[in-house]
Amino acid sequence: MTETDLTFPRGFRAAALAAGIKPSGRTDLSCVASDAECAWAFAGTRSTTAAACVTRNREVYARGGPVRALVVNAGNANAATGAQGARDNAAIADALGSVLNVDAGAVLTASTGIIGHLLPMDRVLGGVEHLPDGLSREAAPFAAAIMTTDTRPKTAEATLSTGARIVGTAKGSGMIHPDMATMFAFAFSDAGVDQAALRAAFPGIVARTFNAVTVDGDTSTNDMAMVLANGRAGEVDLAEFLAALEGVMRDLARQIAADGEGATKLLTVRVTGARSEAEALAAARTCCVSPLLKSAVHGNDPNWGRVIMAVGRSGAAVNVEGMRVTVQGTPVFAGKPLPYDAARVSDSMNAPEVVFEVDLGAGDAAGEAWGCDLSAEYVSINADYTT
Amino acid sequence: MTETDLTFPRGFRAAALAAGIKPSGRTDLSCVASDAECAWAFAGTRSTTAAACVTRNREVYARGGPVRALVVNAGNANAATGAQGARDNAAIADALGSVLNVDAGAVLTASTGIIGHLLPMDRVLGGVEHLPDGLSREAAPFAAAIMTTDTRPKTAEATLSTGARIVGTAKGSGMIHPDMATMFAFAFSDAGVDQAALRAAFPGIVARTFNAVTVDGDTSTNDMAMVLANGRAGEVDLAEFLAALEGVMRDLARQIAADGEGATKLLTVRVTGARSEAEALAAARTCCVSPLLKSAVHGNDPNWGRVIMAVGRSGAAVNVEGMRVTVQGTPVFAGKPLPYDAARVSDSMNAPEVVFEVDLGAGDAAGEAWGCDLSAEYVSINADYTT
């Protein structure tokens, strides 16, 4: 959902303002604060050139304590900025902690935007001073302020049987091939959940949601996904909570894929018959990242041979004789090419979502991944970003 | 070189004709035959959905004997064609063996083109009948007949100190991210070399040449590289031969990258300071496959942050403090962002080849990879291939 009246769960408030990091003058600095300590889980990029915010959040995570706030800037990733970048990142957490009167070690940070430029710290710290003035339950200003090349904000919510809620927000449009999380996904809940149990379940949820999204195969230096639960709505059933959280994250993941840079449609690949969930997800995601399949989807071309190609390079075990492929529900391959009405299938691909189903014929595991078509617009968006 | 007067080494003859596999009416069926038995080495795609020709060549390879001929068709990959595809592939080898009067087990096969369609066997077998009529030493007709979306034929040659020669041909323009070899590279030599020594050295040569090329990250079902040496020019020094072979293959690899689908320029990434050659090659190739870096190269945008991103996701170990990056020779990063004249560097990128040099600061190994820019033309080439 992207409704403007979405509110954060009990105890969470957010603020956003234009600090002048983005040349466009759009909002680019925001925070979310909880009036109670939050149990939390986190997943950050596997990139070996991870940004300062990812590195620092990992340190806070390793200490194991609860957190109280998150501060986000868009327009500058503060990545590849060396020791100065690390100091700037810590200074932002210190400043927000100070104005909110919470310990700096309970403040998480997130930066997104161009790589390789130092933050304009005067503007950032000046903005942080004014963040407390705008704190409210409204989610829309925060969801907008974390965007870069996104064309629309991305939010999702779930309400548990006890009345506890989960509200998720995400941003991401290019450099999307998360390898732990996408850049960014934040979920907030007033449910009471055990932090250890949450942390144990989180990697699996991320694997089936954000790590199943790809726009261009490029993994960001700043990817992160996190969930903060402050317990203000009381204890909940853990299994119900985790299922609802996965639903929120899956919704956000699909929104990210559909809003991929230059995208005109969502690409969904469902794989069954795999030896393992990991192989099913690998096969599905390799299809979604293939520039050749993405181009075919853009042109409504039912060129299913590119699915066979992508599955083949994914490393997933296949039994070609037992393989099955459908395009928008039409069977096109079952151990051998099947006759089908190409014009009719092409017409059916002229839709907001194109679905390929692939049975690998090698086992019982399944997985699903999401991407988008590749358009000429992707190239024009990315051929002239800095200059 | 692409000169039309290039001849094959002693003892090799080739023929090409239009069998009617390509709707365009261009030549699409060809063969190369040697009048003496050839020592040979081979590398085929690691795809788990490899085509019939790759599977059969692997079987011939495993038997370990010498070979006499190669038959190639373009316009149809004969991949994902099931048991009938395998029978068709064997029938083509049988037919060429019969008309050349050599054992079918000494005939290699190669198919390239669309995946998932049975070959028009009447036309193919009818064409094979007429191949012997056209046999000659000329290389140009063969180099042209193996093309699909290539815009130009790709050949390279070397002459050893003894007068023995190596002539290489290749094709490939899209679905290029070889994982053993590219689709296709054939080298022929009249040198006398030991087959066991040749086979031992071949994987390393392929790793540093064809496996360092990428156009779009998509690995073909039909990739293969091979070298055939018939000894007609006598014994040669093995080290000299292997160095010359690597030079020929490197030349062909760069030609493939420069002729990538929609490409307007060659992208070269040289990595030093890696822990191992494998990590250097992985880092270099991940840069070359990045749609974001490829788009920036297309737009003459010196957005070196995308190099940091791509290296970070490659898995290669880095020491960020010791990292160095140059764009067309201009230093832009040395543990931190460096000031540089963006307009001048952008001007320098308006060239047939754009070179990034990256020192990972983590070791002493080096590697180089080649790709091309990403243009809107890539999308239009691939959005409407079958329909």
mmCIF file of N, CA and C in Angstrom, chain A residues 46-49 80-82 115-116 175 216-221 261 290-292 295-296 298-299 301-306 308-309 311-313 316 318 320 323 333 335 337 374-376 378-379 382-387, chain B residues 46-49 80-82 115-116 175 216-221 261 290-292 295-296 298-299 301-306 308-309 311-313 316 318 320 323 333 335 337 374-376 378-379 382-387:
data_model
loop_
_atom_site.group_PDB
_atom_site.id
_atom_site.type_symbol
_atom_site.label_atom_id
_atom_site.label_comp_id
_atom_site.label_asym_id
_atom_site.label_seq_id
_atom_site.Cartn_x
_atom_site.Cartn_y
_atom_site.Cartn_z
ATOM 1 N N ARG A 46 26.519 -8.196 1.692
ATOM 2 C CA ARG A 46 27.732 -9.008 1.759
ATOM 3 C C ARG A 46 28.875 -8.361 1.000
ATOM 4 N N SER A 47 28.623 -7.202 0.416
ATOM 5 C CA SER A 47 29.674 -6.511 -0.334
ATOM 6 C C SER A 47 30.923 -6.351 0.522
ATOM 7 N N THR A 48 32.094 -6.568 -0.099
ATOM 8 C CA THR A 48 33.344 -6.364 0.643
ATOM 9 C C THR A 48 33.726 -4.887 0.664
ATOM 10 N N THR A 49 32.954 -4.054 -0.018
ATOM 11 C CA THR A 49 33.178 -2.603 0.048
ATOM 12 C C THR A 49 31.965 -1.939 0.684
ATOM 13 N N ALA A 80 32.848 4.236 0.170
ATOM 14 C CA ALA A 80 34.151 4.530 -0.438
ATOM 15 C C ALA A 80 34.599 5.926 -0.037
ATOM 16 N N THR A 81 34.363 6.261 1.215
ATOM 17 C CA THR A 81 34.725 7.581 1.720
ATOM 18 C C THR A 81 35.781 7.490 2.827
ATOM 19 N N GLY A 82 36.315 6.283 3.025
ATOM 20 C CA GLY A 82 37.442 6.112 3.929
ATOM 21 C C GLY A 82 37.138 6.408 5.390
ATOM 22 N N ILE A 115 27.972 6.926 -4.638
ATOM 23 C CA ILE A 115 29.134 6.369 -3.952
ATOM 24 C C ILE A 115 30.346 7.265 -4.199
ATOM 25 N N GLY A 116 31.179 7.436 -3.157
ATOM 26 C CA GLY A 116 32.476 8.080 -3.372
ATOM 27 C C GLY A 116 32.518 9.571 -3.137
ATOM 28 N N MET A 175 20.849 -0.798 -8.823
ATOM 29 C CA MET A 175 21.885 -1.444 -8.015
ATOM 30 C C MET A 175 21.214 -2.445 -7.077
ATOM 31 N N ASP A 216 19.104 -5.422 -11.565
ATOM 32 C CA ASP A 216 20.181 -5.363 -12.550
ATOM 33 C C ASP A 216 21.386 -6.230 -12.210
ATOM 34 N N GLY A 217 21.287 -7.043 -11.139
ATOM 35 C CA GLY A 217 22.416 -7.903 -10.806
ATOM 36 C C GLY A 217 23.500 -7.195 -10.026
ATOM 37 N N ASP A 218 23.348 -5.900 -9.816
ATOM 38 C CA ASP A 218 24.378 -5.151 -9.105
ATOM 39 C C ASP A 218 24.020 -5.011 -7.632
ATOM 40 N N THR A 219 24.927 -5.464 -6.758
ATOM 41 C CA THR A 219 24.690 -5.442 -5.321
ATOM 42 C C THR A 219 25.217 -4.144 -4.724
ATOM 43 N N SER A 220 24.373 -3.476 -3.991
ATOM 44 C CA SER A 220 24.738 -2.192 -3.413
ATOM 45 C C SER A 220 25.734 -2.343 -2.277
ATOM 46 N N THR A 221 26.511 -1.287 -2.058
ATOM 47 C CA THR A 221 27.413 -1.202 -0.911
ATOM 48 C C THR A 221 26.651 -0.885 0.371
ATOM 49 N N GLU A 261 14.533 0.405 -12.020
ATOM 50 C CA GLU A 261 14.849 1.500 -12.941
ATOM 51 C C GLU A 261 14.433 1.148 -14.371
ATOM 52 N N SER A 290 18.607 -12.114 -15.873
ATOM 53 C CA SER A 290 19.102 -12.278 -17.241
ATOM 54 C C SER A 290 18.684 -11.106 -18.137
ATOM 55 N N PRO A 291 19.656 -10.337 -18.645
ATOM 56 C CA PRO A 291 19.292 -9.238 -19.546
ATOM 57 C C PRO A 291 18.550 -9.735 -20.783
ATOM 58 N N LEU A 292 18.861 -10.946 -21.212
ATOM 59 C CA LEU A 292 18.193 -11.464 -22.404
ATOM 60 C C LEU A 292 16.736 -11.781 -22.113
ATOM 61 N N SER A 295 14.885 -8.483 -21.578
ATOM 62 C CA SER A 295 14.601 -7.792 -22.837
ATOM 63 C C SER A 295 13.424 -8.453 -23.555
ATOM 64 N N ALA A 296 13.378 -9.789 -23.516
ATOM 65 C CA ALA A 296 12.266 -10.513 -24.159
ATOM 66 C C ALA A 296 10.943 -10.164 -23.488
ATOM 67 N N HIS A 298 10.277 -7.407 -21.985
ATOM 68 C CA HIS A 298 9.954 -6.034 -22.408
ATOM 69 C C HIS A 298 9.245 -6.037 -23.756
ATOM 70 N N GLY A 299 9.721 -6.888 -24.674
ATOM 71 C CA GLY A 299 9.164 -6.914 -26.018
ATOM 72 C C GLY A 299 8.022 -7.896 -26.204
ATOM 73 N N ASP A 301 8.024 -11.016 -25.973
ATOM 74 C CA ASP A 301 8.539 -12.101 -26.805
ATOM 75 C C ASP A 301 8.593 -13.386 -25.970
ATOM 76 N N PRO A 302 7.761 -14.398 -26.285
ATOM 77 C CA PRO A 302 7.741 -15.634 -25.480
ATOM 78 C C PRO A 302 8.943 -16.529 -25.772
ATOM 79 N N ASN A 303 10.147 -15.970 -25.672
ATOM 80 C CA ASN A 303 11.376 -16.684 -26.014
ATOM 81 C C ASN A 303 11.823 -17.499 -24.801
ATOM 82 N N TRP A 304 11.103 -18.588 -24.528
ATOM 83 C CA TRP A 304 11.337 -19.395 -23.329
ATOM 84 C C TRP A 304 12.694 -20.093 -23.343
ATOM 85 N N GLY A 305 13.356 -20.159 -24.489
ATOM 86 C CA GLY A 305 14.709 -20.731 -24.533
ATOM 87 C C GLY A 305 15.648 -19.984 -23.600
ATOM 88 N N ARG A 306 15.352 -18.711 -23.372
ATOM 89 C CA ARG A 306 16.197 -17.930 -22.466
ATOM 90 C C ARG A 306 15.985 -18.332 -21.004
ATOM 91 N N ILE A 308 15.505 -21.567 -20.196
ATOM 92 C CA ILE A 308 16.361 -22.770 -20.173
ATOM 93 C C ILE A 308 17.820 -22.372 -20.002
ATOM 94 N N MET A 309 18.222 -21.345 -20.757
ATOM 95 C CA MET A 309 19.602 -20.842 -20.661
ATOM 96 C C MET A 309 19.912 -20.364 -19.244
ATOM 97 N N VAL A 311 18.373 -20.926 -16.332
ATOM 98 C CA VAL A 311 18.380 -22.022 -15.360
ATOM 99 C C VAL A 311 19.686 -22.807 -15.490
ATOM 100 N N GLY A 312 20.111 -23.005 -16.706
ATOM 101 C CA GLY A 312 21.333 -23.763 -16.950
ATOM 102 C C GLY A 312 22.557 -23.128 -16.338
ATOM 103 N N ARG A 313 22.620 -21.800 -16.325
ATOM 104 C CA ARG A 313 23.808 -21.159 -15.769
ATOM 105 C C ARG A 313 23.683 -20.902 -14.272
ATOM 106 N N ALA A 316 21.733 -24.733 -10.540
ATOM 107 C CA ALA A 316 20.738 -25.635 -9.955
ATOM 108 C C ALA A 316 20.717 -26.949 -10.745
ATOM 109 N N VAL A 318 19.225 -29.952 -12.689
ATOM 110 C CA VAL A 318 18.021 -30.130 -13.495
ATOM 111 C C VAL A 318 17.994 -31.541 -14.068
ATOM 112 N N VAL A 320 16.619 -32.542 -17.436
ATOM 113 C CA VAL A 320 16.027 -31.874 -18.603
ATOM 114 C C VAL A 320 14.818 -32.638 -19.129
ATOM 115 N N MET A 323 11.879 -31.578 -17.166
ATOM 116 C CA MET A 323 11.641 -30.133 -17.029
ATOM 117 C C MET A 323 10.331 -29.725 -17.697
ATOM 118 N N PHE A 333 7.277 -26.066 -22.820
ATOM 119 C CA PHE A 333 8.346 -27.061 -22.834
ATOM 120 C C PHE A 333 8.013 -28.141 -21.826
ATOM 121 N N GLY A 335 10.196 -31.410 -21.449
ATOM 122 C CA GLY A 335 11.238 -32.340 -21.877
ATOM 123 C C GLY A 335 11.609 -32.144 -23.331
ATOM 124 N N PRO A 337 10.365 -29.185 -26.860
ATOM 125 C CA PRO A 337 9.533 -28.025 -27.205
ATOM 126 C C PRO A 337 8.102 -28.457 -27.485
ATOM 127 N N LEU A 374 13.751 -5.143 -18.976
ATOM 128 C CA LEU A 374 14.877 -4.243 -19.272
ATOM 129 C C LEU A 374 14.467 -3.359 -20.436
ATOM 130 N N SER A 375 14.456 -2.062 -20.189
ATOM 131 C CA SER A 375 14.030 -1.123 -21.222
ATOM 132 C C SER A 375 15.166 -0.173 -21.561
ATOM 133 N N ALA A 376 15.035 0.501 -22.680
ATOM 134 C CA ALA A 376 16.023 1.512 -23.061
ATOM 135 C C ALA A 376 16.111 2.591 -21.998
ATOM 136 N N TYR A 378 16.255 2.199 -18.839
ATOM 137 C CA TYR A 378 17.268 1.852 -17.830
ATOM 138 C C TYR A 378 18.616 2.451 -18.200
ATOM 139 N N VAL A 379 18.954 2.329 -19.479
ATOM 140 C CA VAL A 379 20.251 2.839 -19.931
ATOM 141 C C VAL A 379 20.304 4.352 -19.788
ATOM 142 N N ASN A 382 20.878 5.543 -16.270
ATOM 143 C CA ASN A 382 22.177 5.247 -15.679
ATOM 144 C C ASN A 382 23.394 5.702 -16.485
ATOM 145 N N ALA A 383 23.165 6.238 -17.671
ATOM 146 C CA ALA A 383 24.311 6.662 -18.479
ATOM 147 C C ALA A 383 24.784 8.047 -18.075
ATOM 148 N N ASP A 384 24.039 8.746 -17.274
ATOM 149 C CA ASP A 384 24.388 10.127 -16.973
ATOM 150 C C ASP A 384 23.923 10.480 -15.572
ATOM 151 N N TYR A 385 24.526 9.841 -14.568
ATOM 152 C CA TYR A 385 24.083 9.998 -13.184
ATOM 153 C C TYR A 385 24.898 11.056 -12.455
ATOM 154 N N THR A 386 26.232 11.044 -12.664
ATOM 155 C CA THR A 386 27.047 12.000 -11.903
ATOM 156 C C THR A 386 27.346 13.265 -12.677
ATOM 157 N N THR A 387 27.457 13.169 -14.003
ATOM 158 C CA THR A 387 27.960 14.335 -14.752
ATOM 159 C C THR A 387 26.829 15.094 -15.394
ATOM 160 N N ARG B 46 29.672 -24.662 -18.851
ATOM 161 C CA ARG B 46 29.315 -25.336 -17.613
ATOM 162 C C ARG B 46 27.815 -25.356 -17.400
ATOM 163 N N SER B 47 27.055 -24.819 -18.342
ATOM 164 C CA SER B 47 25.597 -24.815 -18.215
ATOM 165 C C SER B 47 25.071 -26.224 -17.959
ATOM 166 N N THR B 48 24.092 -26.325 -17.055
ATOM 167 C CA THR B 48 23.477 -27.630 -16.804
ATOM 168 C C THR B 48 22.420 -27.949 -17.857
ATOM 169 N N THR B 49 22.161 -27.018 -18.772
ATOM 170 C CA THR B 49 21.248 -27.275 -19.887
ATOM 171 C C THR B 49 22.030 -27.183 -21.200
ATOM 172 N N ALA B 80 17.772 -27.597 -25.769
ATOM 173 C CA ALA B 80 16.435 -27.822 -25.225
ATOM 174 C C ALA B 80 15.549 -28.485 -26.279
ATOM 175 N N THR B 81 16.139 -29.427 -26.986
ATOM 176 C CA THR B 81 15.421 -30.128 -28.037
ATOM 177 C C THR B 81 15.291 -31.619 -27.731
ATOM 178 N N GLY B 82 15.663 -32.013 -26.509
ATOM 179 C CA GLY B 82 15.413 -33.375 -26.061
ATOM 180 C C GLY B 82 16.167 -34.442 -26.829
ATOM 181 N N ILE B 115 17.322 -21.093 -29.168
ATOM 182 C CA ILE B 115 17.172 -22.265 -28.316
ATOM 183 C C ILE B 115 15.732 -22.782 -28.410
ATOM 184 N N GLY B 116 15.567 -24.102 -28.417
ATOM 185 C CA GLY B 116 14.227 -24.670 -28.261
ATOM 186 C C GLY B 116 13.481 -24.986 -29.552
ATOM 187 N N MET B 175 24.403 -13.226 -25.101
ATOM 188 C CA MET B 175 24.442 -14.423 -24.267
ATOM 189 C C MET B 175 25.902 -14.797 -24.007
ATOM 190 N N ASP B 216 26.797 -9.735 -21.393
ATOM 191 C CA ASP B 216 25.554 -9.491 -20.660
ATOM 192 C C ASP B 216 25.363 -10.400 -19.453
ATOM 193 N N GLY B 217 26.382 -11.170 -19.088
ATOM 194 C CA GLY B 217 26.256 -12.017 -17.909
ATOM 195 C C GLY B 217 25.508 -13.305 -18.171
ATOM 196 N N ASP B 218 24.994 -13.471 -19.375
ATOM 197 C CA ASP B 218 24.232 -14.678 -19.684
ATOM 198 C C ASP B 218 25.123 -15.713 -20.343
ATOM 199 N N THR B 219 25.151 -16.920 -19.763
ATOM 200 C CA THR B 219 26.008 -17.988 -20.253
ATOM 201 C C THR B 219 25.240 -18.856 -21.235
ATOM 202 N N SER B 220 25.785 -19.041 -22.401
ATOM 203 C CA SER B 220 25.109 -19.807 -23.440
ATOM 204 C C SER B 220 25.061 -21.292 -23.132
ATOM 205 N N THR B 221 24.051 -21.950 -23.667
ATOM 206 C CA THR B 221 23.962 -23.406 -23.616
ATOM 207 C C THR B 221 24.934 -24.070 -24.576
ATOM 208 N N GLU B 261 26.491 -7.194 -28.373
ATOM 209 C CA GLU B 261 25.228 -6.667 -28.904
ATOM 210 C C GLU B 261 24.999 -5.224 -28.460
ATOM 211 N N SER B 290 28.658 -5.431 -14.930
ATOM 212 C CA SER B 290 27.741 -4.539 -14.202
ATOM 213 C C SER B 290 26.956 -3.639 -15.152
ATOM 214 N N PRO B 291 25.628 -3.782 -15.192
ATOM 215 C CA PRO B 291 24.837 -2.904 -16.065
ATOM 216 C C PRO B 291 25.005 -1.430 -15.700
ATOM 217 N N LEU B 292 25.233 -1.154 -14.420
ATOM 218 C CA LEU B 292 25.398 0.237 -14.003
ATOM 219 C C LEU B 292 26.715 0.810 -14.522
ATOM 220 N N SER B 295 26.455 1.151 -18.328
ATOM 221 C CA SER B 295 25.655 2.320 -18.714
ATOM 222 C C SER B 295 26.469 3.601 -18.555
ATOM 223 N N ALA B 296 27.234 3.678 -17.458
ATOM 224 C CA ALA B 296 28.068 4.865 -17.227
ATOM 225 C C ALA B 296 29.107 5.013 -18.341
ATOM 226 N N HIS B 298 28.805 3.933 -21.350
ATOM 227 C CA HIS B 298 28.073 4.377 -22.550
ATOM 228 C C HIS B 298 27.910 5.896 -22.544
ATOM 229 N N GLY B 299 27.603 6.456 -21.373
ATOM 230 C CA GLY B 299 27.340 7.891 -21.276
ATOM 231 C C GLY B 299 28.570 8.736 -20.949
ATOM 232 N N ASP B 301 30.373 8.729 -18.410
ATOM 233 C CA ASP B 301 30.214 9.209 -17.039
ATOM 234 C C ASP B 301 31.285 8.563 -16.152
ATOM 235 N N PRO B 302 32.234 9.342 -15.620
ATOM 236 C CA PRO B 302 33.318 8.754 -14.806
ATOM 237 C C PRO B 302 32.854 8.396 -13.397
ATOM 238 N N ASN B 303 31.785 7.622 -13.321
ATOM 239 C CA ASN B 303 31.165 7.268 -12.035
ATOM 240 C C ASN B 303 31.901 6.068 -11.439
ATOM 241 N N TRP B 304 33.112 6.313 -10.945
ATOM 242 C CA TRP B 304 33.989 5.227 -10.471
ATOM 243 C C TRP B 304 33.413 4.534 -9.235
ATOM 244 N N GLY B 305 32.447 5.145 -8.547
ATOM 245 C CA GLY B 305 31.806 4.484 -7.405
ATOM 246 C C GLY B 305 31.210 3.141 -7.808
ATOM 247 N N ARG B 306 30.823 3.034 -9.080
ATOM 248 C CA ARG B 306 30.268 1.761 -9.552
ATOM 249 C C ARG B 306 31.341 0.684 -9.687
ATOM 250 N N ILE B 308 33.823 0.479 -7.421
ATOM 251 C CA ILE B 308 33.912 0.070 -6.013
ATOM 252 C C ILE B 308 32.773 -0.900 -5.682
ATOM 253 N N MET B 309 31.569 -0.562 -6.151
ATOM 254 C CA MET B 309 30.406 -1.423 -5.921
ATOM 255 C C MET B 309 30.621 -2.805 -6.536
ATOM 256 N N VAL B 311 33.394 -4.364 -7.560
ATOM 257 C CA VAL B 311 34.463 -5.118 -6.891
ATOM 258 C C VAL B 311 33.935 -5.676 -5.575
ATOM 259 N N GLY B 312 33.152 -4.873 -4.869
ATOM 260 C CA GLY B 312 32.621 -5.298 -3.576
ATOM 261 C C GLY B 312 31.728 -6.506 -3.664
ATOM 262 N N ARG B 313 30.985 -6.631 -4.764
ATOM 263 C CA ARG B 313 30.103 -7.785 -4.870
ATOM 264 C C ARG B 313 30.779 -8.984 -5.526
ATOM 265 N N ALA B 316 35.985 -10.807 -4.223
ATOM 266 C CA ALA B 316 37.446 -10.706 -4.103
ATOM 267 C C ALA B 316 37.799 -9.954 -2.819
ATOM 268 N N VAL B 318 39.497 -7.328 -0.536
ATOM 269 C CA VAL B 318 40.036 -5.987 -0.765
ATOM 270 C C VAL B 318 40.542 -5.413 0.547
ATOM 271 N N VAL B 320 40.392 -1.765 1.564
ATOM 272 C CA VAL B 320 39.863 -0.511 1.021
ATOM 273 C C VAL B 320 40.849 0.635 1.213
ATOM 274 N N MET B 323 43.217 0.532 -1.609
ATOM 275 C CA MET B 323 42.663 0.469 -2.970
ATOM 276 C C MET B 323 43.025 1.708 -3.780
ATOM 277 N N PHE B 333 40.621 7.427 -6.979
ATOM 278 C CA PHE B 333 40.428 6.909 -5.627
ATOM 279 C C PHE B 333 41.738 6.317 -5.149
ATOM 280 N N GLY B 335 42.190 5.023 -1.458
ATOM 281 C CA GLY B 335 41.782 4.869 -0.065
ATOM 282 C C GLY B 335 40.720 5.879 0.326
ATOM 283 N N PRO B 337 38.245 9.310 -1.854
ATOM 284 C CA PRO B 337 38.013 9.979 -3.140
ATOM 285 C C PRO B 337 39.094 11.025 -3.415
ATOM 286 N N LEU B 374 26.664 -0.622 -22.327
ATOM 287 C CA LEU B 374 25.263 -1.036 -22.455
ATOM 288 C C LEU B 374 24.502 0.099 -23.106
ATOM 289 N N SER B 375 23.908 -0.190 -24.253
ATOM 290 C CA SER B 375 23.190 0.842 -24.990
ATOM 291 C C SER B 375 21.733 0.448 -25.145
ATOM 292 N N ALA B 376 20.915 1.419 -25.476
ATOM 293 C CA ALA B 376 19.502 1.135 -25.743
ATOM 294 C C ALA B 376 19.370 0.122 -26.884
ATOM 295 N N TYR B 378 21.029 -2.577 -27.305
ATOM 296 C CA TYR B 378 21.024 -3.946 -26.767
ATOM 297 C C TYR B 378 19.592 -4.405 -26.508
ATOM 298 N N VAL B 379 18.798 -3.511 -25.922
ATOM 299 C CA VAL B 379 17.417 -3.870 -25.599
ATOM 300 C C VAL B 379 16.616 -4.123 -26.877
ATOM 301 N N ASN B 382 17.291 -7.438 -28.483
ATOM 302 C CA ASN B 382 16.860 -8.632 -27.757
ATOM 303 C C ASN B 382 15.395 -8.662 -27.348
ATOM 304 N N ALA B 383 14.677 -7.587 -27.599
ATOM 305 C CA ALA B 383 13.271 -7.551 -27.198
ATOM 306 C C ALA B 383 12.393 -8.231 -28.226
ATOM 307 N N ASP B 384 12.933 -8.540 -29.372
ATOM 308 C CA ASP B 384 12.082 -9.064 -30.437
ATOM 309 C C ASP B 384 12.887 -9.998 -31.311
ATOM 310 N N TYR B 385 13.295 -11.122 -30.736
ATOM 311 C CA TYR B 385 14.188 -12.052 -31.425
ATOM 312 C C TYR B 385 13.422 -13.174 -32.108
ATOM 313 N N THR B 386 12.424 -13.728 -31.399
ATOM 314 C CA THR B 386 11.723 -14.869 -32.000
ATOM 315 C C THR B 386 10.455 -14.475 -32.733
ATOM 316 N N THR B 387 9.780 -13.404 -32.260
ATOM 317 C CA THR B 387 8.441 -13.123 -32.801
ATOM 318 C C THR B 387 8.492 -12.034 -33.846
#
